[in-house]
Short mmCIF file of C-alpha atoms in Angstrom, two decimals:
data_model
loop_
_atom_site.label_atom_id
_atom_site.label_comp_id
_atom_site.label_asym_id
_atom_site.label_seq_id
_atom_site.Cartn_x
_atom_site.Cartn_y
_atom_site.Cartn_z
CA UNK P 256 32.35 28.01 -2.07
CA UNK P 257 30.13 26.74 -5.07
CA UNK P 258 32.17 23.31 -4.94
CA UNK P 259 31.63 22.91 -1.28
CA UNK P 260 27.42 23.50 -1.63
CA UNK P 261 27.45 21.23 -4.82
CA UNK P 262 29.68 18.71 -2.82
CA UNK P 263 27.45 18.93 0.55
CA UNK P 264 24.17 18.31 -1.87
CA UNK P 265 25.61 15.35 -3.84
CA UNK P 266 26.27 13.64 -0.14
CA UNK P 267 23.00 14.70 0.99
CA UNK P 268 21.13 13.00 -2.06
CA UNK P 269 23.22 10.13 -1.75
CA UNK P 270 22.75 9.49 2.19
CA UNK P 271 18.71 10.26 1.55
CA UNK P 272 19.10 7.50 -1.27
CA UNK P 273 20.62 5.27 0.72
CA UNK P 274 18.30 5.75 3.69
CA UNK P 275 15.24 4.77 1.29
CA UNK P 276 17.09 2.01 0.10
CA UNK P 277 17.97 0.48 3.36
CA UNK P 278 13.64 0.98 4.19
CA UNK P 279 12.73 -0.62 0.75
CA UNK P 280 14.87 -3.75 1.54
CA UNK P 281 14.08 -4.17 5.29
CA UNK P 282 10.18 -3.92 4.24
CA UNK P 283 10.63 -6.31 1.61
CA UNK P 284 12.23 -8.77 3.52
CA UNK P 285 9.89 -8.23 6.68
CA UNK P 286 6.18 -8.77 5.32
CA UNK P 287 5.17 -8.59 9.01
CA UNK P 288 6.45 -4.87 9.42
CA UNK P 289 4.14 -3.93 6.13
CA UNK P 290 1.28 -6.18 7.30
CA UNK P 291 0.91 -4.23 10.59
CA UNK P 292 1.73 -0.74 8.87
CA UNK P 293 -0.89 -1.72 6.13
CA UNK P 294 -3.52 -2.91 9.01
CA UNK P 295 -3.10 0.26 11.17
CA UNK P 296 -3.10 2.92 8.39
CA UNK P 297 -6.38 0.85 6.48
CA UNK P 298 -8.17 0.62 9.87
CA UNK P 299 -7.54 4.51 11.00
CA UNK P 300 -8.56 5.58 7.40
CA UNK P 301 -11.76 3.65 7.22
CA UNK P 302 -12.34 3.81 10.87
CA UNK P 303 -12.75 0.22 11.25
CA UNK P 304 -11.18 -2.69 12.69
CA UNK P 305 -8.61 -4.62 10.15
CA UNK P 306 -6.58 -7.71 10.99
CA UNK P 307 -4.48 -9.43 8.43
CA UNK P 308 -3.23 -13.23 9.50
CA UNK P 309 -0.46 -13.39 6.98
CA UNK P 310 1.16 -11.33 3.83
CA UNK P 311 3.81 -12.34 1.47
CA UNK P 312 4.81 -11.01 -1.72
CA UNK P 313 6.91 -11.27 -4.13
CA UNK P 314 8.87 -8.69 -7.15
CA UNK P 315 9.63 -11.21 -9.67
CA UNK P 316 6.68 -12.27 -10.65
CA UNK P 317 4.93 -9.29 -8.92
CA UNK P 318 2.42 -11.22 -6.39
CA UNK P 319 0.77 -10.67 -3.53
CA UNK P 320 -0.65 -13.29 -1.10
CA UNK P 321 -2.88 -12.66 2.25
CA UNK P 322 -4.66 -14.88 4.26
CA UNK P 323 -7.02 -14.36 7.18
CA UNK P 324 -7.94 -10.73 6.37
CA UNK P 325 -11.02 -9.44 8.54
CA UNK P 326 -12.06 -6.27 8.51
CA UNK P 327 -14.96 -5.30 11.02
CA UNK P 328 -16.72 -2.24 12.56
CA UNK P 329 -15.55 -1.03 15.40
CA UNK P 330 -18.80 -0.78 17.61
CA UNK P 331 -20.24 -4.48 16.89
CA UNK P 332 -23.50 -4.57 14.88
CA UNK P 333 -23.42 -1.73 13.11
CA UNK P 334 -21.45 -1.41 9.72
CA UNK P 335 -20.07 -4.11 7.73
CA UNK P 336 -17.91 -7.35 8.20
CA UNK P 337 -15.79 -8.43 5.75
CA UNK P 338 -13.55 -11.29 5.90
CA UNK P 339 -11.08 -13.27 3.08
CA UNK P 340 -9.65 -16.27 4.18
CA UNK P 341 -7.17 -16.41 1.25
CA UNK P 342 -6.20 -13.41 -1.20
CA UNK P 343 -4.04 -13.73 -4.22
CA UNK P 344 -3.25 -11.03 -6.66
CA UNK P 345 -0.63 -11.75 -9.59
CA UNK P 346 0.03 -8.59 -11.31
CA UNK P 347 3.02 -7.02 -13.94
CA UNK P 348 4.38 -3.57 -14.43
CA UNK P 349 4.41 -2.21 -17.92
CA UNK P 350 5.65 1.21 -19.53
CA UNK P 351 8.82 3.24 -19.46
CA UNK P 352 10.55 4.26 -16.17
CA UNK P 353 8.45 7.38 -14.73
CA UNK P 354 5.21 6.34 -16.51
CA UNK P 355 4.42 2.92 -15.26
CA UNK P 356 1.24 1.37 -14.97
CA UNK P 357 0.02 -1.43 -12.65
CA UNK P 358 -1.74 -4.15 -14.23
CA UNK P 359 -3.59 -7.02 -12.30
CA UNK P 360 -3.80 -9.79 -14.14
CA UNK P 361 -5.54 -12.01 -11.54
CA UNK P 362 -7.37 -11.38 -8.13
CA UNK P 363 -8.57 -14.67 -6.26
CA UNK P 364 -10.46 -14.81 -3.53
CA UNK P 365 -11.54 -18.04 -1.59
CA UNK P 366 -14.36 -18.32 0.57
CA UNK P 367 -15.15 -14.32 0.80
CA UNK P 368 -17.88 -13.46 2.93
CA UNK P 369 -19.40 -10.15 3.53
CA UNK P 370 -22.15 -8.79 5.93
CA UNK P 371 -24.24 -5.88 6.08
CA UNK P 372 -25.88 -4.18 8.62
CA UNK P 373 -29.41 -2.07 7.79
CA UNK P 374 -28.03 0.89 8.94
CA UNK P 375 -24.69 1.03 6.21
CA UNK P 376 -23.93 3.98 4.39
CA UNK P 377 -21.01 4.71 2.12
CA UNK P 378 -20.45 7.44 4.11
CA UNK P 379 -20.09 5.82 7.48
CA UNK P 380 -17.48 3.70 5.55
CA UNK P 381 -15.07 6.32 4.04
CA UNK P 382 -14.20 9.50 5.51
CA UNK P 383 -14.90 12.84 3.78
CA UNK P 384 -12.27 13.84 1.31
CA UNK P 385 -9.98 16.37 2.56
CA UNK P 386 -7.10 18.43 1.68
CA UNK P 387 -3.71 16.38 1.63
CA UNK P 388 -0.55 17.04 3.43
CA UNK P 389 2.49 18.16 2.14
CA UNK P 390 4.33 14.63 3.18
CA UNK P 391 1.34 13.15 1.10
CA UNK P 392 1.82 14.93 -1.49
CA UNK P 393 5.11 14.49 -1.90
CA UNK P 394 4.66 10.62 -1.12
CA UNK P 395 2.33 10.08 -4.14
CA UNK P 396 4.91 11.74 -6.52
CA UNK P 397 7.60 9.75 -5.55
CA UNK P 398 5.35 6.61 -6.08
CA UNK P 399 4.14 7.72 -9.51
CA UNK P 400 7.48 8.21 -10.54
CA UNK P 401 9.36 5.23 -9.03
CA UNK P 402 6.89 2.69 -8.88
CA UNK P 403 3.65 3.48 -11.15
CA UNK P 404 1.63 6.26 -11.81
CA UNK P 405 -1.49 4.35 -13.21
CA UNK P 406 -3.54 0.90 -12.25
CA UNK P 407 -5.62 -1.02 -14.98
CA UNK P 408 -7.66 -4.29 -14.27
#
């Protein structure tokens, strides 16, 4: 009986690892999916509209390139309007597994434009911090262990 439970647990862990690997590979080879996911989640979080024209990334060297980024308020005229035609970030991961640090080596933005309205405040842009869900807390732990725990500039 004990062997069956251990065997079932090992199979469940392998299936979970396989599913997570498949999701990671899909997202790595389909930047358009990542682009729409990022735009949707950041727009929802900041209560604004975010569009990303194009997005590409690589792991070796660790680099992200995005273009046609437009961040604008949901209601016309109030808030802020951010436009970044071209953004490139060169990064590296350093440290032992489980304690890696993401180091931003360079960040380049060309023709950056930011327009602020008179009635803008930080509380209008960012929502109030609330309690994180169990899923969010678990995701933070997984990202910290498998990817990076800290960010340095």
